[in-house]
Coordinates of C-alpha atoms and ligand atoms in Angstrom, one line a residue:
M25 CA 20.8 10.6 10.8
E26 CA 20.1 12.7 7.7
K27 CA 17.2 11.9 5.5
I28 CA 15.7 12.8 2.1
L29 CA 12.4 14.6 2.3
V30 CA 10.0 13.8 -0.6
V31 CA 7.4 16.5 -1.2
D32 CA 4.3 15.0 -2.6
F33 CA 2.4 16.8 -5.4
G34 CA 0.0 13.9 -5.9
S35 CA 1.8 11.4 -8.2
Q36 CA 1.0 7.7 -7.8
Y37 CA 4.7 7.1 -7.7
T38 CA 5.6 9.4 -4.7
Q39 CA 6.0 6.7 -2.1
L40 CA 8.0 4.7 -4.6
L41 CA 10.5 7.5 -4.7
A42 CA 10.9 7.4 -0.9
R43 CA 11.2 3.6 -1.1
R44 CA 13.9 3.7 -3.7
I45 CA 15.9 6.1 -1.6
R46 CA 15.5 3.8 1.4
E47 CA 16.7 0.9 -0.8
I48 CA 19.9 2.9 -1.5
G49 CA 20.4 3.0 2.3
V50 CA 19.3 6.5 3.2
Y51 CA 16.1 7.2 5.2
S52 CA 13.4 8.9 3.3
E53 CA 9.9 10.1 4.1
V54 CA 7.1 11.8 2.3
V55 CA 5.3 15.0 3.3
Q56 CA 2.4 16.6 1.5
Y57 CA 3.1 19.8 -0.4
D58 CA 0.8 21.8 2.0
E59 CA 2.4 20.4 5.2
T60 CA 5.2 22.2 6.9
S61 CA 8.6 20.8 7.7
D62 CA 11.2 22.1 10.2
L63 CA 13.9 20.6 7.9
K64 CA 15.4 18.8 10.9
D65 CA 17.9 16.2 9.7
V66 CA 16.9 16.9 6.1
G67 CA 19.9 16.5 3.8
G68 CA 18.1 16.6 0.5
I69 CA 14.7 17.3 -1.0
I70 CA 12.9 15.7 -3.9
L71 CA 9.8 17.3 -5.4
S72 CA 7.6 14.6 -6.8
G73 CA 5.5 14.4 -9.9
G74 CA 1.8 15.3 -9.9
P75 CA -1.3 15.4 -12.2
D76 CA -1.6 19.2 -12.3
S77 CA -0.4 21.8 -14.8
V78 CA 1.7 24.4 -13.1
Y79 CA -0.5 27.1 -14.7
S80 CA -3.9 25.8 -13.5
E81 CA -5.4 28.0 -10.8
F82 CA -5.3 25.6 -7.9
S83 CA -2.1 23.8 -8.8
P84 CA 0.0 22.9 -5.7
K85 CA 2.9 25.3 -5.0
I86 CA 6.4 24.4 -3.8
P87 CA 6.5 25.1 0.0
E88 CA 8.7 28.1 1.0
Y89 CA 11.0 26.1 3.2
V90 CA 12.4 24.1 0.2
F91 CA 14.8 26.8 -0.9
E92 CA 15.4 28.4 2.5
K93 CA 18.7 26.6 3.5
D94 CA 20.5 25.8 0.2
I95 CA 19.6 22.1 0.8
P96 CA 20.1 20.2 -2.5
V97 CA 16.8 19.7 -4.5
L98 CA 15.8 17.3 -7.2
G99 CA 12.6 18.2 -9.1
V100 CA 10.9 15.3 -10.8
C101 CA 8.3 15.8 -13.6
Y102 CA 5.8 18.3 -12.0
G103 CA 8.5 19.1 -9.5
M104 CA 10.8 20.1 -12.5
Q105 CA 8.1 22.2 -14.1
S106 CA 7.4 24.0 -10.8
I107 CA 11.0 24.8 -10.3
A108 CA 11.3 26.1 -13.9
K109 CA 8.2 28.3 -13.4
I110 CA 9.1 30.0 -10.1
F111 CA 12.7 30.7 -11.3
G112 CA 11.5 32.5 -14.5
G113 CA 11.6 29.6 -17.0
K114 CA 8.7 28.7 -19.3
V115 CA 6.4 25.7 -19.2
K116 CA 4.0 24.9 -21.9
R117 CA 1.6 22.2 -23.1
E118 CA 3.5 21.1 -26.2
K119 CA 2.1 19.2 -29.2
V120 CA 4.2 16.3 -28.0
S121 CA 3.0 14.6 -24.8
E122 CA 5.3 11.8 -23.7
Y123 CA 3.8 8.8 -21.9
G124 CA 5.6 5.6 -21.3
K125 CA 9.0 4.6 -22.5
T126 CA 10.9 7.5 -24.0
K127 CA 14.6 7.7 -25.1
V128 CA 16.7 10.3 -23.4
R129 CA 20.1 11.7 -24.6
V130 CA 22.5 13.1 -22.1
T131 CA 23.8 16.4 -23.7
K132 CA 26.1 17.7 -20.9
E133 CA 28.3 15.9 -18.4
S134 CA 27.1 16.3 -14.8
V135 CA 27.3 14.5 -11.5
L136 CA 23.6 13.5 -11.8
F137 CA 24.2 11.4 -14.9
D138 CA 27.6 10.0 -13.8
G139 CA 27.7 6.3 -14.7
V140 CA 24.7 6.6 -17.1
T141 CA 25.1 5.9 -20.8
D142 CA 24.8 8.7 -23.3
S143 CA 21.4 7.5 -24.3
F144 CA 18.9 5.5 -22.2
V145 CA 15.3 4.6 -21.9
S146 CA 13.2 6.5 -19.4
W147 CA 9.6 6.4 -18.1
M148 CA 7.7 9.6 -18.9
S149 CA 4.2 10.8 -18.0
H150 CA 3.7 14.4 -18.9
G151 CA 1.6 16.7 -21.0
D152 CA 3.4 20.0 -20.1
S153 CA 7.0 20.5 -20.9
V154 CA 9.7 23.0 -19.9
I155 CA 10.4 25.0 -23.1
E156 CA 12.7 27.6 -21.6
I157 CA 15.0 27.1 -18.6
P158 CA 15.6 29.8 -16.0
E159 CA 18.7 32.0 -16.0
N160 CA 21.9 30.6 -14.8
C161 CA 20.8 27.1 -15.7
E162 CA 22.0 24.5 -18.2
I163 CA 20.3 21.7 -20.0
L164 CA 21.7 18.3 -19.1
A165 CA 19.5 16.0 -21.2
E166 CA 16.9 16.0 -23.9
T167 CA 14.4 13.4 -25.3
T168 CA 14.6 12.2 -28.9
N169 CA 11.5 14.4 -29.4
G170 CA 13.6 17.4 -28.5
I171 CA 11.9 18.0 -25.1
I172 CA 14.1 19.2 -22.2
A173 CA 14.6 16.1 -20.1
S174 CA 16.8 17.6 -17.4
F175 CA 18.4 20.9 -16.3
R176 CA 20.4 22.2 -13.4
F177 CA 21.3 25.5 -11.8
K178 CA 25.0 26.4 -12.2
D179 CA 25.1 28.4 -8.9
K180 CA 23.1 26.2 -6.6
P181 CA 22.5 22.5 -6.0
I182 CA 19.2 22.3 -7.7
Y183 CA 18.7 19.5 -10.4
T184 CA 15.6 18.6 -12.3
I185 CA 14.4 15.6 -14.4
Q186 CA 11.3 15.3 -16.5
F187 CA 11.2 11.5 -16.3
H188 CA 10.5 9.1 -13.3
P189 CA 13.7 7.6 -12.0
E190 CA 11.8 5.6 -9.4
V191 CA 9.9 3.5 -12.0
R192 CA 11.7 0.3 -12.9
H193 CA 11.3 1.0 -16.7
T194 CA 13.8 3.9 -16.4
E195 CA 17.2 2.5 -17.1
F196 CA 19.8 3.8 -14.6
G197 CA 17.0 5.3 -12.5
N198 CA 18.7 4.0 -9.3
I199 CA 22.1 5.3 -10.4
I200 CA 20.6 8.8 -11.0
L201 CA 18.9 8.7 -7.5
E202 CA 22.1 7.4 -5.9
N203 CA 24.1 10.2 -7.6
F204 CA 21.7 12.8 -6.2
V205 CA 21.6 11.3 -2.7
S206 CA 25.3 10.4 -2.3
R207 CA 27.2 12.8 -4.5
I208 CA 25.0 15.9 -4.6
C209 CA 23.6 15.7 -1.1
G210 CA 26.7 13.9 0.3
L211 CA 24.7 11.5 2.5
S212 CA 26.2 8.1 3.4
N213 CA 24.1 5.0 2.7
T214 CA 24.2 3.3 6.1
W215 CA 20.4 3.3 6.9
S216 CA 18.6 0.0 7.0
L217 CA 15.2 -1.3 8.2
K218 CA 16.9 -2.0 11.5
D219 CA 17.2 1.7 12.0
F220 CA 13.5 2.1 11.0
I221 CA 12.6 -0.3 13.8
N222 CA 14.7 1.5 16.4
T223 CA 13.5 4.9 15.4
K224 CA 9.9 3.8 15.3
I225 CA 10.1 2.2 18.8
E226 CA 11.5 5.5 20.1
E227 CA 8.9 7.5 18.3
I228 CA 6.1 5.3 19.7
R229 CA 7.5 5.6 23.2
E230 CA 7.6 9.3 22.9
T231 CA 4.1 9.6 21.6
V232 CA 2.3 7.1 23.9
G233 CA 4.3 7.9 27.1
D234 CA 2.8 6.0 30.0
R235 CA -0.6 5.9 28.4
K236 CA -2.0 2.7 26.9
A237 CA -2.8 1.5 23.5
I238 CA -5.1 -1.1 22.1
I239 CA -4.5 -3.1 18.9
G240 CA -6.9 -5.2 16.9
L241 CA -5.2 -8.4 15.6
S242 CA -6.6 -10.1 12.5
G243 CA -3.9 -12.8 12.2
G244 CA -2.7 -11.1 9.0
V245 CA 0.8 -9.9 8.4
D246 CA 0.4 -6.2 9.0
S247 CA -1.4 -6.3 12.3
S248 CA 1.0 -9.0 13.6
V249 CA 4.0 -6.9 12.7
A250 CA 2.4 -3.8 14.1
A251 CA 1.6 -5.6 17.3
V252 CA 5.1 -7.0 17.9
L253 CA 6.6 -3.6 17.2
M254 CA 4.2 -1.9 19.6
H255 CA 4.8 -4.5 22.2
R256 CA 8.6 -3.9 22.0
A257 CA 7.9 -0.2 22.5
I258 CA 5.4 -0.1 25.3
G259 CA 5.2 -3.7 26.7
K260 CA 2.2 -4.4 28.8
N261 CA 0.6 -1.1 28.1
L262 CA -0.4 -2.7 24.8
K263 CA -3.7 -4.6 24.9
A264 CA -4.2 -7.0 21.9
V265 CA -7.8 -7.6 21.0
F266 CA -9.2 -10.0 18.5
V267 CA -12.7 -9.1 17.3
D268 CA -14.3 -12.3 16.1
H269 CA -16.9 -10.8 13.6
G270 CA -17.7 -14.2 12.1
L271 CA -16.4 -13.0 8.7
L272 CA -13.1 -15.0 9.0
R273 CA -11.9 -18.0 7.1
L274 CA -12.6 -21.5 8.4
N275 CA -10.9 -22.1 11.8
E276 CA -9.3 -18.7 11.6
E277 CA -10.3 -17.8 15.1
N278 CA -8.1 -20.6 16.5
D279 CA -5.3 -19.8 14.2
V280 CA -5.2 -16.2 15.3
R281 CA -5.0 -17.2 18.9
R282 CA -2.2 -19.7 18.1
I283 CA -0.3 -17.2 16.0
F284 CA -0.5 -14.6 18.7
R285 CA 0.8 -16.9 21.4
E286 CA 3.5 -18.1 19.0
I287 CA 4.8 -14.7 18.2
L288 CA 4.3 -12.9 21.4
G289 CA 3.9 -15.5 24.0
L290 CA 0.9 -13.6 25.2
D291 CA -2.8 -14.2 25.5
L292 CA -5.3 -12.4 23.5
T293 CA -8.5 -10.8 24.5
V294 CA -11.1 -12.3 22.2
I295 CA -14.4 -10.5 21.7
D296 CA -17.2 -12.5 20.3
A297 CA -19.0 -10.0 18.1
R298 CA -20.5 -12.4 15.5
E299 CA -24.1 -11.6 16.2
T300 CA -23.7 -7.8 16.3
F301 CA -21.8 -7.8 13.0
L302 CA -24.2 -10.1 11.2
T303 CA -27.2 -8.1 12.5
K304 CA -25.8 -4.8 11.4
L305 CA -24.9 -6.2 8.0
K306 CA -28.3 -7.9 7.4
G307 CA -29.7 -6.9 4.0
V308 CA -26.8 -4.5 3.2
E309 CA -25.6 -5.1 -0.4
E310 CA -23.6 -2.0 -1.2
P311 CA -19.8 -2.7 -0.8
E312 CA -18.8 0.7 0.6
K313 CA -21.7 0.6 3.1
K314 CA -20.5 -2.8 4.2
R315 CA -17.0 -1.5 4.8
K316 CA -18.3 1.5 6.7
I317 CA -20.5 -0.6 9.0
I318 CA -17.6 -3.0 9.7
G319 CA -15.2 -0.1 10.4
E320 CA -17.7 1.5 12.8
E321 CA -18.4 -1.8 14.6
F322 CA -14.7 -2.5 15.0
I323 CA -14.2 0.8 16.7
R324 CA -17.3 0.4 19.0
A325 CA -16.0 -3.1 20.0
F326 CA -12.5 -1.6 20.8
E327 CA -14.1 1.3 22.7
K328 CA -16.1 -1.1 24.8
E329 CA -13.1 -3.2 25.6
A330 CA -10.9 -0.2 26.4
S331 CA -13.5 1.3 28.7
K332 CA -13.0 -1.6 31.1
E333 CA -9.8 0.0 32.2
S334 CA -8.6 3.6 32.2
G335 CA -5.8 5.1 30.1
Y336 CA -6.4 3.6 26.7
Q337 CA -6.0 6.6 24.3
Y338 CA -4.5 5.0 21.2
L339 CA -5.8 2.6 18.7
V340 CA -3.0 0.9 16.7
Q341 CA -3.7 0.0 13.1
G342 CA -1.6 -2.1 10.8
T343 CA -2.2 0.3 7.9
I344 CA 0.5 0.0 5.2
Y345 CA 1.2 2.3 2.3
S346 CA -1.0 0.6 -0.3
D347 CA -4.0 0.9 2.0
V348 CA -3.3 4.6 2.3
I349 CA -3.0 5.4 -1.4
E350 CA -6.1 3.4 -2.4
S351 CA -8.2 5.1 0.2
A352 CA -6.8 8.4 -1.2
F353 CA -5.5 9.7 2.1
S354 CA -2.0 10.1 1.0
G355 CA -2.3 12.5 -1.9
K356 CA -5.0 15.1 -1.9
K357 CA -5.3 14.4 -5.7
T358 CA -5.7 10.6 -5.9
S359 CA -9.3 9.4 -6.1
V360 CA -10.9 6.9 -3.7
I361 CA -10.8 3.4 -5.0
K362 CA -12.1 1.7 -1.8
S363 CA -12.4 2.7 1.8
H364 CA -10.0 0.1 3.3
H365 CA -11.5 -0.2 6.7
N366 CA -8.3 0.5 8.5
V367 CA -8.0 3.8 6.7
G368 CA -11.1 5.3 5.1
G369 CA -13.7 3.1 6.7
L370 CA -13.3 4.4 10.2
P371 CA -16.0 6.5 11.8
E372 CA -15.4 10.2 12.1
K373 CA -16.2 10.2 15.8
M374 CA -14.3 7.9 18.1
N375 CA -12.6 8.0 21.5
F376 CA -9.1 7.0 20.2
K377 CA -6.2 8.6 18.6
I378 CA -5.0 6.4 15.7
L379 CA -1.4 5.2 15.6
E380 CA -0.1 3.6 12.4
P381 CA 3.5 2.5 12.8
L382 CA 3.8 0.9 9.4
R383 CA 2.0 3.5 7.3
E384 CA 5.1 4.4 5.2
L385 CA 6.0 0.9 4.3
F386 CA 5.2 -1.4 1.4
K387 CA 4.2 -5.0 2.0
D388 CA 7.6 -6.5 1.4
E389 CA 9.2 -4.0 3.7
V390 CA 6.7 -4.9 6.4
R391 CA 7.6 -8.6 5.9
S392 CA 11.3 -7.7 6.2
V393 CA 10.6 -5.7 9.4
G394 CA 8.7 -8.8 10.6
E395 CA 11.6 -11.1 10.0
L396 CA 14.0 -8.7 11.8
I397 CA 11.8 -8.6 14.9
G398 CA 11.6 -12.4 14.9
I399 CA 8.2 -13.2 13.5
P400 CA 8.2 -16.7 12.0
K401 CA 8.2 -16.8 8.2
H402 CA 5.0 -18.9 7.8
I403 CA 3.1 -16.1 9.4
L404 CA 4.8 -13.3 7.4
Y405 CA 4.2 -15.1 4.1
R406 CA 0.5 -15.8 4.6
H407 CA -1.6 -14.3 1.9
P408 CA -3.1 -10.9 2.7
F409 CA -6.6 -10.9 4.1
P410 CA -8.8 -7.8 4.0
G411 CA -10.1 -6.3 7.3
P412 CA -13.7 -6.6 6.3
G413 CA -13.1 -10.3 5.7
L414 CA -15.6 -12.5 3.9
A415 CA -18.1 -9.7 4.0
I416 CA -16.6 -8.4 0.8
R417 CA -16.3 -11.9 -0.7
V418 CA -20.0 -12.7 -0.3
I419 CA -21.3 -10.5 -3.1
G420 CA -24.4 -8.6 -2.1
D421 CA -26.4 -9.6 0.9
I422 CA -24.6 -11.6 3.6
T423 CA -26.2 -14.5 5.4
E424 CA -24.8 -17.2 7.8
E425 CA -25.6 -19.9 5.2
K426 CA -23.6 -18.0 2.5
L427 CA -20.7 -17.5 4.8
N428 CA -20.6 -21.2 5.7
I429 CA -20.6 -22.1 2.0
L430 CA -17.8 -19.6 1.2
K431 CA -15.7 -20.8 4.2
Q432 CA -15.8 -24.4 2.9
V433 CA -15.1 -23.4 -0.7
D434 CA -12.2 -21.2 0.2
N435 CA -10.7 -23.8 2.5
I436 CA -10.7 -26.4 -0.3
F437 CA -9.1 -23.9 -2.7
I438 CA -6.3 -22.9 -0.3
E439 CA -5.8 -26.5 0.7
T440 CA -5.4 -27.5 -2.9
L441 CA -2.8 -24.7 -3.5
H442 CA -0.8 -25.9 -0.4
E443 CA -0.9 -29.5 -1.6
T444 CA 0.3 -28.6 -5.1
G445 CA 3.0 -26.2 -4.0
W446 CA 1.1 -23.2 -5.5
Y447 CA 0.3 -21.3 -2.3
E448 CA 3.8 -19.9 -2.1
K449 CA 4.0 -19.1 -5.8
V450 CA 1.0 -16.7 -5.9
W451 CA 0.6 -13.4 -4.0
Q452 CA -3.0 -13.9 -2.9
A453 CA -5.7 -16.4 -3.5
F454 CA -9.3 -16.7 -2.3
S455 CA -12.8 -17.5 -3.3
V456 CA -15.9 -15.4 -3.9
L457 CA -19.5 -16.4 -3.5
T458 CA -21.6 -14.7 -6.2
P459 CA -25.3 -14.1 -5.9
V460 CA -25.9 -16.0 -9.1
K461 CA -27.5 -19.4 -9.2
S462 CA -27.0 -21.7 -12.0
V463 CA -28.6 -24.9 -13.3
G464 CA -26.8 -28.3 -13.1
V465 CA -27.5 -32.0 -13.1
V466 CA -26.7 -34.1 -10.1
G467 CA -27.5 -37.8 -10.5
D468 CA -30.7 -37.6 -12.5
E469 CA -31.9 -34.5 -10.7
R470 CA -31.9 -30.9 -11.8
S471 CA -29.9 -28.7 -9.4
Y472 CA -30.0 -25.0 -9.0
D473 CA -27.0 -23.8 -6.9
Y474 CA -24.6 -20.9 -6.4
V475 CA -21.7 -20.0 -8.7
V476 CA -18.4 -19.4 -6.9
A477 CA -15.4 -17.8 -8.3
L478 CA -11.8 -18.6 -7.5
R479 CA -9.3 -15.7 -7.7
S480 CA -5.6 -15.9 -7.5
V481 CA -3.2 -13.0 -8.3
D482 CA 0.5 -12.3 -8.8
S483 CA 1.5 -9.0 -7.4
V484 CA 4.3 -7.2 -5.6
E485 CA 2.4 -4.8 -3.4
G486 CA -1.2 -5.2 -4.3
M487 CA -1.5 -2.0 -6.2
T488 CA -1.3 -3.7 -9.6
A489 CA -1.9 -7.4 -10.1
D490 CA -2.2 -10.1 -12.8
W491 CA -4.2 -13.3 -12.5
S492 CA -2.1 -16.3 -11.7
R493 CA -1.4 -18.8 -14.4
I494 CA -2.3 -21.8 -12.2
P495 CA -2.1 -25.1 -14.1
Y496 CA -5.5 -26.5 -15.3
E497 CA -4.9 -29.7 -13.3
V498 CA -4.7 -27.7 -10.0
L499 CA -7.9 -25.7 -10.8
E500 CA -9.6 -28.9 -11.9
K501 CA -8.7 -30.5 -8.6
A502 CA -10.1 -27.6 -6.6
S503 CA -13.2 -27.3 -8.7
G504 CA -13.9 -31.1 -8.5
R505 CA -13.7 -31.1 -4.8
I506 CA -15.8 -27.9 -4.4
V507 CA -18.8 -29.1 -6.4
N508 CA -18.6 -32.6 -4.8
E509 CA -18.0 -31.6 -1.2
V510 CA -19.8 -28.3 -0.7
E511 CA -23.5 -28.4 -0.6
G512 CA -25.1 -25.4 -2.4
V513 CA -22.4 -24.8 -5.0
G514 CA -23.1 -25.9 -8.5
R515 CA -20.5 -24.2 -10.6
V516 CA -16.9 -22.9 -10.2
V517 CA -15.3 -20.2 -12.4
Y518 CA -11.8 -18.8 -12.4
D519 CA -11.3 -15.0 -12.5
I520 CA -8.9 -14.0 -15.3
T521 CA -8.9 -10.2 -14.9
S522 CA -5.9 -8.1 -14.0
K523 CA -5.8 -5.0 -11.8
P524 CA -6.3 -2.5 -13.3
P525 CA -9.0 -2.5 -14.5
A526 CA -10.5 -4.8 -11.9
T527 CA -9.5 -4.7 -8.3
I528 CA -8.2 -7.8 -6.5
E529 CA -11.3 -8.2 -4.3
W530 CA -14.6 -8.2 -6.0
E531 CA -16.2 -5.6 -3.7
Ligands
XMP161 P1 -8.1 -4.4 -3.9 O1 -9.3 -5.2 -3.9 O2 -8.3 -3.0 -3.4 O3 -7.1 -5.1 -2.8 O4 -7.4 -4.5 -5.2 C1 -5.8 -4.8 -2.6 C2 -5.3 -5.5 -1.4 O5 -5.9 -5.0 -0.2 C3 -6.7 -5.9 0.4 N1 -7.9 -5.2 0.9 C4 -8.1 -4.7 2.1 N2 -7.3 -4.8 3.2 N3 -8.9 -3.6 4.5 C5 -7.8 -4.3 4.4 O6 -7.1 -4.4 5.4 C6 -9.8 -3.5 3.4 O7 -10.9 -2.9 3.5 C7 -9.3 -4.1 2.2 N4 -9.9 -4.2 0.9 C8 -9.0 -4.8 0.2 C9 -7.0 -7.0 -0.6 O8 -7.3 -8.2 0.0 C10 -5.7 -7.0 -1.4 O9 -4.7 -7.7 -0.7

């Protein structure tokens, strides 16, 4: 099965390129610009965008293998500028920088723009521009600012575009990618997530052999899908462990056990680590420190469990693509937003090799894989829950008392969303216990209790999000119940910040 290789130069959109190609029905995966590839089964190469200027000293270079075998190449943004430069064209920081929606005019007929109107809106994000194309090339399109938007080589299958076809704002972006994949590379669009599952299972079997793997289940979507996939691949050589760190939602421990039985028909090894986690977290206020402690303690718990039997070499993580990009492990250029514990929060030294079967997938792809391997929908469509759990929702110092308050508050909020039909409409909803106390009046008495925040967001994959426009009546219902039923809470606020600039979680 032939695939499209996407070479990553650090653009935020690189995985989206691979994802769009997969949506077309051709398998695609991303490699970093400084990684090698043996070009096995590669039927086309896309060079991604990136934040650098091709003339800066340490700018990433196109790997040598790219032009070795006459495989068709599509250079996007930085990829286009790099191609122009190495083949003798000129790239310059022009007076006009183009960011956002920009009109493009097709000036020459070509297979790449087949089925595209003469003029269309594209999504641009560049300071540098190609001002002179290499020899034996022709310009295919320009922007209304007179900037070269696309050129191709007349004697080899190399095409370039300055705009981002993978971003939804680019009209005909999918058609342009499809033209490249089907017409220029000649690949047939027969791949589906079913193939992903089969290939992954094979890959896991090859990697793990007759050794054993251990997986931590949280009851969340990603680890459930990873567990079922792993179980299909290696059967009883997979040990599923649930570390109860005491930072879960109300009654979650029981739910996780039930879910695991429901989806796998297997029992789960439960480790009661509540005391250890709370002791280690005592007095810690700094969010990144909390994440690191939790990451470390998870691993120690798994190591302890694994040491009871020999042969456990792999630790399976339900890491998905948005975790990777935000922990800045995907591109060398992206900056760290948060150390998601299943990526950046792990300790440097541990006795396991990490296996991440879902690393290339976006959340909705993970859910589709889950459906295909038979996981019930009500599990797949649960809201995401972060690995560090309530530790990053109790702002600042964590105590058992605060955790208990937060569990009750969150339970009421989520119950209210279920009752009013809003749970399914929003992407993720939860509550946050702030360290702020506020004055109130209860009966005739003065009260001085915690402020809690409710947060609910609409999103597709968690990388950007907007606050949910939940009706006032629903918020009122939740707020009324919270201040009446939960001792210690005196005020409820609703978070109306989008991501960016805020993140979804508060810590
Ligand atoms: P942020 O707060 O980064 O959250 O905007 C994006 C999504 O990721 C979840 N999240 C995590 N998931 N480990 C996880 O497994 C973590 O450390 C972590 N931090 C945030 C968050 O709940 C949201 O869905």
